[in-house]
GROMACS .gro file of C-alpha atoms in nm:
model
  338
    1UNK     CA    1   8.928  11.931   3.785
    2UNK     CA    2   9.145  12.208   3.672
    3UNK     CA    3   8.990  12.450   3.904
    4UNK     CA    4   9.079  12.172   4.179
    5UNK     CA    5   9.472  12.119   4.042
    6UNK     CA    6   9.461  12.544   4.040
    7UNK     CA    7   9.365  12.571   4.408
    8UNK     CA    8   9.627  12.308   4.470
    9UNK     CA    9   9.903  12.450   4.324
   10UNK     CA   10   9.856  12.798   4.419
   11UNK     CA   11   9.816  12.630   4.787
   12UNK     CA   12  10.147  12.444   4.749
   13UNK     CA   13  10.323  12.706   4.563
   14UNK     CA   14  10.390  12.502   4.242
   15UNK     CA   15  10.264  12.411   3.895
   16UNK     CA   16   9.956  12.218   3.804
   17UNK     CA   17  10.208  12.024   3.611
   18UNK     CA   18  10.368  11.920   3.922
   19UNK     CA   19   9.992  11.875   4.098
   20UNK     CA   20   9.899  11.642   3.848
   21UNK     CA   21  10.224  11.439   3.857
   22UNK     CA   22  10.169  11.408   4.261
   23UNK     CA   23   9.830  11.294   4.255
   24UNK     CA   24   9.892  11.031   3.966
   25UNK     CA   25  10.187  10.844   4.160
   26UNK     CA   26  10.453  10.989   3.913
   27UNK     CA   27  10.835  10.961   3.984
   28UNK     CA   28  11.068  11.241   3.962
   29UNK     CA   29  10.914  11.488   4.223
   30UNK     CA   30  11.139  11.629   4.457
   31UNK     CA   31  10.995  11.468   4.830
   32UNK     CA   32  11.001  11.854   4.978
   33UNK     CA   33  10.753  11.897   4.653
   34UNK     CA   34  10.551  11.639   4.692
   35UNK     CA   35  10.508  11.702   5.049
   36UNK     CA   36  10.374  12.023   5.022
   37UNK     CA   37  10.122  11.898   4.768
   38UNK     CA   38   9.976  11.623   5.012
   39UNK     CA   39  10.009  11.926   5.279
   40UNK     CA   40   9.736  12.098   5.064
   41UNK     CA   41   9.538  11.828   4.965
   42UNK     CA   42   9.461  11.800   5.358
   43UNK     CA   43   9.469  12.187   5.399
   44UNK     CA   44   9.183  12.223   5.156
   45UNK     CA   45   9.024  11.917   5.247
   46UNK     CA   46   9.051  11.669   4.971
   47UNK     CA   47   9.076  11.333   5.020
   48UNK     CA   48   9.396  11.183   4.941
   49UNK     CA   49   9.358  10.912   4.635
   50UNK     CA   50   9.380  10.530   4.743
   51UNK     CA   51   9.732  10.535   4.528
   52UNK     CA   52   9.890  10.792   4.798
   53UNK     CA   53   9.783  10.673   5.083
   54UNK     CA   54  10.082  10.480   5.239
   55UNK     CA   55  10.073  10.189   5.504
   56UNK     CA   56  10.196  10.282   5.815
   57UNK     CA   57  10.476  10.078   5.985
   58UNK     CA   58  10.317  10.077   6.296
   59UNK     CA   59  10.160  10.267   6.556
   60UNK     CA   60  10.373  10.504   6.858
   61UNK     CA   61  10.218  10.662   7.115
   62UNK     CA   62  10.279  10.991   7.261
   63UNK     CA   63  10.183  11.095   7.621
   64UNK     CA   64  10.166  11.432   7.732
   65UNK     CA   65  10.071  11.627   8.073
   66UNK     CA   66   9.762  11.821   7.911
   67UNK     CA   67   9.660  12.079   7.647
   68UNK     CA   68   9.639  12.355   7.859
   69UNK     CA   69   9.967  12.473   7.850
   70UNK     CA   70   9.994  12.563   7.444
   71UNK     CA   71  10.392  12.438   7.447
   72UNK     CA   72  10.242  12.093   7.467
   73UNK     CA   73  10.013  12.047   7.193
   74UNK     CA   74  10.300  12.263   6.949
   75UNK     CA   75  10.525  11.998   7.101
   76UNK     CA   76  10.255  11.741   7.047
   77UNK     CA   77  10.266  11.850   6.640
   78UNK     CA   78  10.627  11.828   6.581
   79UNK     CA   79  10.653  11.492   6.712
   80UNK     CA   80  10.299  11.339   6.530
   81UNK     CA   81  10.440  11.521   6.175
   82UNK     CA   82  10.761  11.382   6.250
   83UNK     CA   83  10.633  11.020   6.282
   84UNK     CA   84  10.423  11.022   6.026
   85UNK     CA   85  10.669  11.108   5.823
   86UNK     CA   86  10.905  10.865   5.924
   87UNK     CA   87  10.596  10.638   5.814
   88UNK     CA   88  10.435  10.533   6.163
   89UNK     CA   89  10.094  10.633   6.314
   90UNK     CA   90  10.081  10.851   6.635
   91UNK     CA   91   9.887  10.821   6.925
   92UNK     CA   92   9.791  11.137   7.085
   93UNK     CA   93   9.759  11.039   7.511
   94UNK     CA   94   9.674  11.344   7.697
   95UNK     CA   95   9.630  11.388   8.060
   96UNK     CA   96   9.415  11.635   8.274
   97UNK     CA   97   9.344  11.635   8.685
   98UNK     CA   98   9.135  11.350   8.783
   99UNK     CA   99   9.078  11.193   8.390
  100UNK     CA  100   9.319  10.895   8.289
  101UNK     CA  101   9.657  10.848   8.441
  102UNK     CA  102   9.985  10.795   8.244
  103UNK     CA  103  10.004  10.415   8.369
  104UNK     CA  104   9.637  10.364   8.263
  105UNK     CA  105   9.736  10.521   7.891
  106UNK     CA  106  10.035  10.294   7.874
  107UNK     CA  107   9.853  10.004   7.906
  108UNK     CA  108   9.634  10.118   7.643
  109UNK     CA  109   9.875  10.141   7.439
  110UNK     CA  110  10.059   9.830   7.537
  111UNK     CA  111   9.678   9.671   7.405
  112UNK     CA  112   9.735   9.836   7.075
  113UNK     CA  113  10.082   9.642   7.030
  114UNK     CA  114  10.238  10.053   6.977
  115UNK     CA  115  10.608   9.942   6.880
  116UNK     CA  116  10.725  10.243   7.119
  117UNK     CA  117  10.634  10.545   7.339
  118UNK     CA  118  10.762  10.880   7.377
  119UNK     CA  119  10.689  11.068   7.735
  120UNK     CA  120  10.677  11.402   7.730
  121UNK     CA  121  10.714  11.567   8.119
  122UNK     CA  122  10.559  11.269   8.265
  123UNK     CA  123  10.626  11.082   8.580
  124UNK     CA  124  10.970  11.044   8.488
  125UNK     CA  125  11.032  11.442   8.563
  126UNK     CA  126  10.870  11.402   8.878
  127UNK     CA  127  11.146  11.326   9.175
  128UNK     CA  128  10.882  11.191   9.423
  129UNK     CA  129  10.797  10.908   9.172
  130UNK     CA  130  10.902  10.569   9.123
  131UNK     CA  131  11.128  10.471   8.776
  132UNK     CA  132  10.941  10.125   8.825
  133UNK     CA  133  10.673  10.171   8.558
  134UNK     CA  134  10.982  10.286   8.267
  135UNK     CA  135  11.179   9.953   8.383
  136UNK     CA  136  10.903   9.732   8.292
  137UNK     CA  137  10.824   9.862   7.981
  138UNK     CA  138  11.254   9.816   7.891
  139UNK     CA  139  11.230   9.475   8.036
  140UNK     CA  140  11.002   9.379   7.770
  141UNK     CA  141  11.190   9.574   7.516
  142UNK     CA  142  10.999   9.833   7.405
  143UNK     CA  143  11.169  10.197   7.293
  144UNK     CA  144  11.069  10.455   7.519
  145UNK     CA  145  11.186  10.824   7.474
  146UNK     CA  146  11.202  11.091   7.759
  147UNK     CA  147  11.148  11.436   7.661
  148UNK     CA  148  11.172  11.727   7.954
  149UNK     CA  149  11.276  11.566   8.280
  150UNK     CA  150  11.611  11.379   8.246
  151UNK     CA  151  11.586  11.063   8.496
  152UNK     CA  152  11.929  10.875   8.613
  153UNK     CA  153  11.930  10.488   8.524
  154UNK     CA  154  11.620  10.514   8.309
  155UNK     CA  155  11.732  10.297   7.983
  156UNK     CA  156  11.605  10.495   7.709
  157UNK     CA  157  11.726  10.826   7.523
  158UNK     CA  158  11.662  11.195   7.695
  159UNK     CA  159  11.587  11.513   7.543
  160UNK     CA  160  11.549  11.808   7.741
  161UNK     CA  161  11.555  12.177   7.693
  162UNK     CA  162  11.875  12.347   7.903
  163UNK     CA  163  11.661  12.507   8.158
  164UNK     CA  164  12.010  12.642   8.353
  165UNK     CA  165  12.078  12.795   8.026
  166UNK     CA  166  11.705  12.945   8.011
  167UNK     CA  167  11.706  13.096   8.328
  168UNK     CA  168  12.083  13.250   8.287
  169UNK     CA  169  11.950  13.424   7.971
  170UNK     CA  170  11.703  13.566   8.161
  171UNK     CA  171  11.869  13.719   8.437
  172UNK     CA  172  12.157  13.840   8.229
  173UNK     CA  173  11.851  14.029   8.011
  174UNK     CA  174  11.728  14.200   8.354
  175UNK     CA  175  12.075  14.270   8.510
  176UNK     CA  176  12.158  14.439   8.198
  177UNK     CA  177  11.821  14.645   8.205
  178UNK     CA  178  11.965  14.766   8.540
  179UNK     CA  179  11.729  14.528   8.789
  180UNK     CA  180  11.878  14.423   9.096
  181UNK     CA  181  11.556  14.314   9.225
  182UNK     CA  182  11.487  14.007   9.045
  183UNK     CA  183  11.205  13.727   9.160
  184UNK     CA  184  11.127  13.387   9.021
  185UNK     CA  185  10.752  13.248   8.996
  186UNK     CA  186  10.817  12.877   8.942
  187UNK     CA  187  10.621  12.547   8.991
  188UNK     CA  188  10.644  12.248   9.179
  189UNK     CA  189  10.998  12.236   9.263
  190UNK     CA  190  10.943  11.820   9.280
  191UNK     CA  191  10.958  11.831   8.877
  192UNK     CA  192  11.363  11.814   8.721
  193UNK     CA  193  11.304  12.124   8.507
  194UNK     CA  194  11.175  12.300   8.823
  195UNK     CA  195  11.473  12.201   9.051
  196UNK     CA  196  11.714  12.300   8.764
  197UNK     CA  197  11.566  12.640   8.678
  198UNK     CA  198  11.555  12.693   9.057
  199UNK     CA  199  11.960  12.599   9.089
  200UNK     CA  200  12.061  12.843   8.803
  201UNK     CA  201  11.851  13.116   8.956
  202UNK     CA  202  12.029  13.090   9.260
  203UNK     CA  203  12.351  13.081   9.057
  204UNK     CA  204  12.319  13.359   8.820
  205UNK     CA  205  12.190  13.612   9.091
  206UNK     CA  206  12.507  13.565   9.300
  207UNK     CA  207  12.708  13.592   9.008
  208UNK     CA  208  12.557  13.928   8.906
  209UNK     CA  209  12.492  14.045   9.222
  210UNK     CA  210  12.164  14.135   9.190
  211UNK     CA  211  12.099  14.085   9.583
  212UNK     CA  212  11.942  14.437   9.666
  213UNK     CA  213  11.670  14.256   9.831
  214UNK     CA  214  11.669  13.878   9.942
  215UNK     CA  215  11.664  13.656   9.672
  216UNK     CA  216  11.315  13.556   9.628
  217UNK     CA  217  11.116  13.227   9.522
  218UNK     CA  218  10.766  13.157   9.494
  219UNK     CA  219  10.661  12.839   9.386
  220UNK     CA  220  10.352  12.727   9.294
  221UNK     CA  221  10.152  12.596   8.944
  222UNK     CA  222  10.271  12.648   8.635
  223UNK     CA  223   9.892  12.833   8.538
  224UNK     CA  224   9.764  13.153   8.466
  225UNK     CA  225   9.654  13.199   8.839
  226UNK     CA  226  10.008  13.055   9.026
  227UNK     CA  227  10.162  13.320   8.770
  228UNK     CA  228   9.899  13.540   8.915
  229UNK     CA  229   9.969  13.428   9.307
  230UNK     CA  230  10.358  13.412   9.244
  231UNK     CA  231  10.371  13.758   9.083
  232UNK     CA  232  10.161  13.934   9.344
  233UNK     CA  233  10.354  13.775   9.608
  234UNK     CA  234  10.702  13.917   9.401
  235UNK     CA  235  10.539  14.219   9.349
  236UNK     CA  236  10.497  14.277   9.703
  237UNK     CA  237  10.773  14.224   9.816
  238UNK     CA  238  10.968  14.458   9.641
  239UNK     CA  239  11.105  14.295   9.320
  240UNK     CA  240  11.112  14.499   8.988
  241UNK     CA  241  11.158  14.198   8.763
  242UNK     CA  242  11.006  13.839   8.739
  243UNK     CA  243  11.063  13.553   8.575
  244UNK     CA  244  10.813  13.282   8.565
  245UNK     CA  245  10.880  12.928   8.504
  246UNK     CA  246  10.601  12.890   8.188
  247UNK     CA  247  10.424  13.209   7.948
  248UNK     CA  248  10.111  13.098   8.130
  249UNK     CA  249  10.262  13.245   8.475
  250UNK     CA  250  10.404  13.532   8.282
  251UNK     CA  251  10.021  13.643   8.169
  252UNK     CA  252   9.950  13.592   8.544
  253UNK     CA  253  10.199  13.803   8.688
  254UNK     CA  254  10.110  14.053   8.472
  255UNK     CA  255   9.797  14.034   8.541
  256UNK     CA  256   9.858  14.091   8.947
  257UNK     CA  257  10.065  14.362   8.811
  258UNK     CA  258   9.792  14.574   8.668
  259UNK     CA  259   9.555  14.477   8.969
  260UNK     CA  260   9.794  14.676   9.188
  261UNK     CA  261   9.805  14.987   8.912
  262UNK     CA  262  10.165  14.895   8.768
  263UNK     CA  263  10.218  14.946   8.427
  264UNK     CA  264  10.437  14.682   8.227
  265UNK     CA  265  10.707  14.712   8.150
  266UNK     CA  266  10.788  15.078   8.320
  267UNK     CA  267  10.711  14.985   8.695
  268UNK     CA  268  10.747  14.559   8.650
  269UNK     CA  269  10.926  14.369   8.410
  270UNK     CA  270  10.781  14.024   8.342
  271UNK     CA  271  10.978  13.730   8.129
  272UNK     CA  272  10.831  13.421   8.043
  273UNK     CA  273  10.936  13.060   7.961
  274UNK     CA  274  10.837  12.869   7.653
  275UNK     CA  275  10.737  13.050   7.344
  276UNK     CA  276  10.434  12.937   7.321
  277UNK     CA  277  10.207  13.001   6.978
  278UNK     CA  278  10.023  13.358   6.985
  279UNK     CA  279  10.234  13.498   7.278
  280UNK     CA  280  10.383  13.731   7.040
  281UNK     CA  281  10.050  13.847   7.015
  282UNK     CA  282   9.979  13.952   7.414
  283UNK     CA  283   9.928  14.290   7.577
  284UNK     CA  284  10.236  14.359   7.591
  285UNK     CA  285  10.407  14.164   7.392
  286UNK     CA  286  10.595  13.870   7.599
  287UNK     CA  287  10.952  13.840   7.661
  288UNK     CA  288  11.049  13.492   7.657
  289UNK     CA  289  11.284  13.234   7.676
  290UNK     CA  290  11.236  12.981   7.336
  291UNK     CA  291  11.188  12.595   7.386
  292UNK     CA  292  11.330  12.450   7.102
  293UNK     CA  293  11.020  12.295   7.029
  294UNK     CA  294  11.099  12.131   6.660
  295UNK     CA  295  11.446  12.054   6.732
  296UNK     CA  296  11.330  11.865   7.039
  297UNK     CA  297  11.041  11.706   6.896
  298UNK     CA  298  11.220  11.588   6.575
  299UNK     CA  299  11.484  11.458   6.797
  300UNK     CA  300  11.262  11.265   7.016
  301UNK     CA  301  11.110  11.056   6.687
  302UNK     CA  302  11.466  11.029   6.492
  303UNK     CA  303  11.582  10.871   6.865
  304UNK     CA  304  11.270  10.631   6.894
  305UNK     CA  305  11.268  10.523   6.541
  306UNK     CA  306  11.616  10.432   6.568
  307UNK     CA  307  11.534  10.220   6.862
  308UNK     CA  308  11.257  10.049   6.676
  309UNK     CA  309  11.456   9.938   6.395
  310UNK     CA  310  11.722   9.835   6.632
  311UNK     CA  311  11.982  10.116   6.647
  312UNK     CA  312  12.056  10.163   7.030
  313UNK     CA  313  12.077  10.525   7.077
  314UNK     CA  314  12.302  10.675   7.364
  315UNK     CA  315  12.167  10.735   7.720
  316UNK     CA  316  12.353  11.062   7.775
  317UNK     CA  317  12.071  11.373   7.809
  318UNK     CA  318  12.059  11.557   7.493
  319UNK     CA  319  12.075  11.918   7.570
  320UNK     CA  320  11.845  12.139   7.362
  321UNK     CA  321  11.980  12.547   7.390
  322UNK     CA  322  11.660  12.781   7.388
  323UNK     CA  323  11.690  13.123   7.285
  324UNK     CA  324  11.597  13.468   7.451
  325UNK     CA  325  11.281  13.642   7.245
  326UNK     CA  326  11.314  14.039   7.364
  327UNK     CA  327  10.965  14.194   7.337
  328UNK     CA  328  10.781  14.463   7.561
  329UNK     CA  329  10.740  14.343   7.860
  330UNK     CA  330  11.067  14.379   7.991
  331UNK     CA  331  11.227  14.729   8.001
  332UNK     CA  332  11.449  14.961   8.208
  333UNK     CA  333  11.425  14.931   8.607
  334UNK     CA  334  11.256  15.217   8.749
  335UNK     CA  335  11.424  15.432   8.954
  336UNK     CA  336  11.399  15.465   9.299
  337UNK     CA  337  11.179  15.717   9.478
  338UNK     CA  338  11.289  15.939   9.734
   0.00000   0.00000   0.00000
């Protein structure tokens, strides 16, 4: 047992005093504290005792695209912590081409009696689909949250990361590396975040005048291999700079880089979208724009919750700003050859 309360509190970075007074129910334990305690009862993998284990208020679910993409399950993470937390059970619902269909998980759910449902860049970020499906889950009242994909006359809160703000960041980054030549690999351009990205691309190259060639667009999927098709395309055409829509089509436009013998950054600077977990880590290192994933995700529950319990929340899009991460893929434009 005291080798047990040891690992414990070196885990959690307190006493075996403080261990002890967790795992016995014990007042007068600051939350943060006893948080981190629980935290490393699970890290280590020790059951929690029957006292600690708290009833949840009720189950939520959560619906995302797929796991492919590593912003979703980080996003996926915040939001489950955050409702357990607040003392209700997640969900996880995730997607993939051809497997269940958001509709067919929401009437899961809607079996499980879930007391609310957050949407993370579902059908409500796609243009070409109908709002139908979000009205009928209102009409019966339950809280629904929108994350990534603002929708007009949707009655439920909206949190989205500024993608006009992402993009200007971007371009501002290149123009002041001395690119003119600036292409954007981006996906469907039916999806919100798409169309906006798209919009401020447009806007910030006129502004800074980085026209030396015809502004250029390639859209496509927001994977490895439309990074890959998008950023040979760019590549071709003349561009020194690219900014892709997701890190995924940032490792893919460097790859079709390095097929054609370009070095990055010295002949092709590449700058990606998301800041997704271990992109830090990539040869080179990725220059990104930051989703604020935890501020979005903590957002998203605090809004639901308050919806459950019957606080109506406002309907106005809550605007998320991300934040430029300078690595080593981007660098000075090359100069010219004779």
């Amino acid at each position: 047992m005291r080798t047990r309360l040891k690992d414990l509190a070196d885990q959690a970075g307190v006493s075996t005093a403080t261990v002890s007074r967790v795992l016995n129910g014990k007042a007068g334990v600051a939350t943060q504290t006893r948080k981190s305690v629980l935290a490393a009862l699970d890290v280590l993998g020790y059951d929690r005792p029957e006292k600690l284990r708290t009833r949840s208020k009720g189950l939520v679910g959560l619906i995302v695209p797929e796991l492919g993409n590593p912003v979703f399950p980080a996003l996926a993470q915040v939001v489950e912590t955050s409702l357990s937390d607040s003392g209700y059970t997640p969900l996880l619902c995730t997607q993939s081409p051809g497997g269940t269909t958001e509709d067919e998980y929401v009437e899961m759910l809607l079996e499980h009696g879930v007391d609310g449902i957050v949407f993370v860049s579902g059908r409500h970020a796609d243009t070409t689909a109908t709002h139908d499906r979000y009205h009928r889950l209102r009409s019966r009242g339950l809280p629904i949250v929108l994350v990534n994909g603002h929708a007009e006359g949707i009655d439920a809160p909206s949190i989205s990361a500024d993608d006009a703000v992402a993009v200007d960041l971007a371009v501002r980054h290149l123009t002041s590396l001395g690119h003119r030549r600036i292409g954007l690999a981006i996906g469907p351009d039916r999806y919100t975040p798409a169309r906006r990205k798209l919009a401020a691309f447009t806007a910030a190259m006129e502004r800074e005048g980085a026209t030396e060639v015809p502004t250029h667009v390639v859209t496509t999927l927001f994977t490895v291999e439309g990074g890959q098709a998008a950023g040979g395309e760019l590549i071709d055409s003349g561009h020194t700079a690219i900014i892709c829509g997701s890190d995924l089509m940032a490792l893919g436009a460097i790859r079709a880089a390095r097929a054609r013998g370009l070095r990055v950054p010295e002949d092709i600077s590449v700058v990606g979208y998301d800041d997704s977990p271990l992109i830090a880590f990539t040869d080179p290192p990725l220059t990104t724009v930051r989703q604020p994933v935890l501020g979005m995700g903590q957002a998203a529950v605090n809004a639901l919750v308050s919806e459950i319990s019957g606080t109506r929340v406002p309907r106005a899009e809550l605007l998320f700003h991300p934040e430029l991460i300078v690595r080593r893929s981007t660098g000075t434009a090359p100069v010219p050859g004779p």
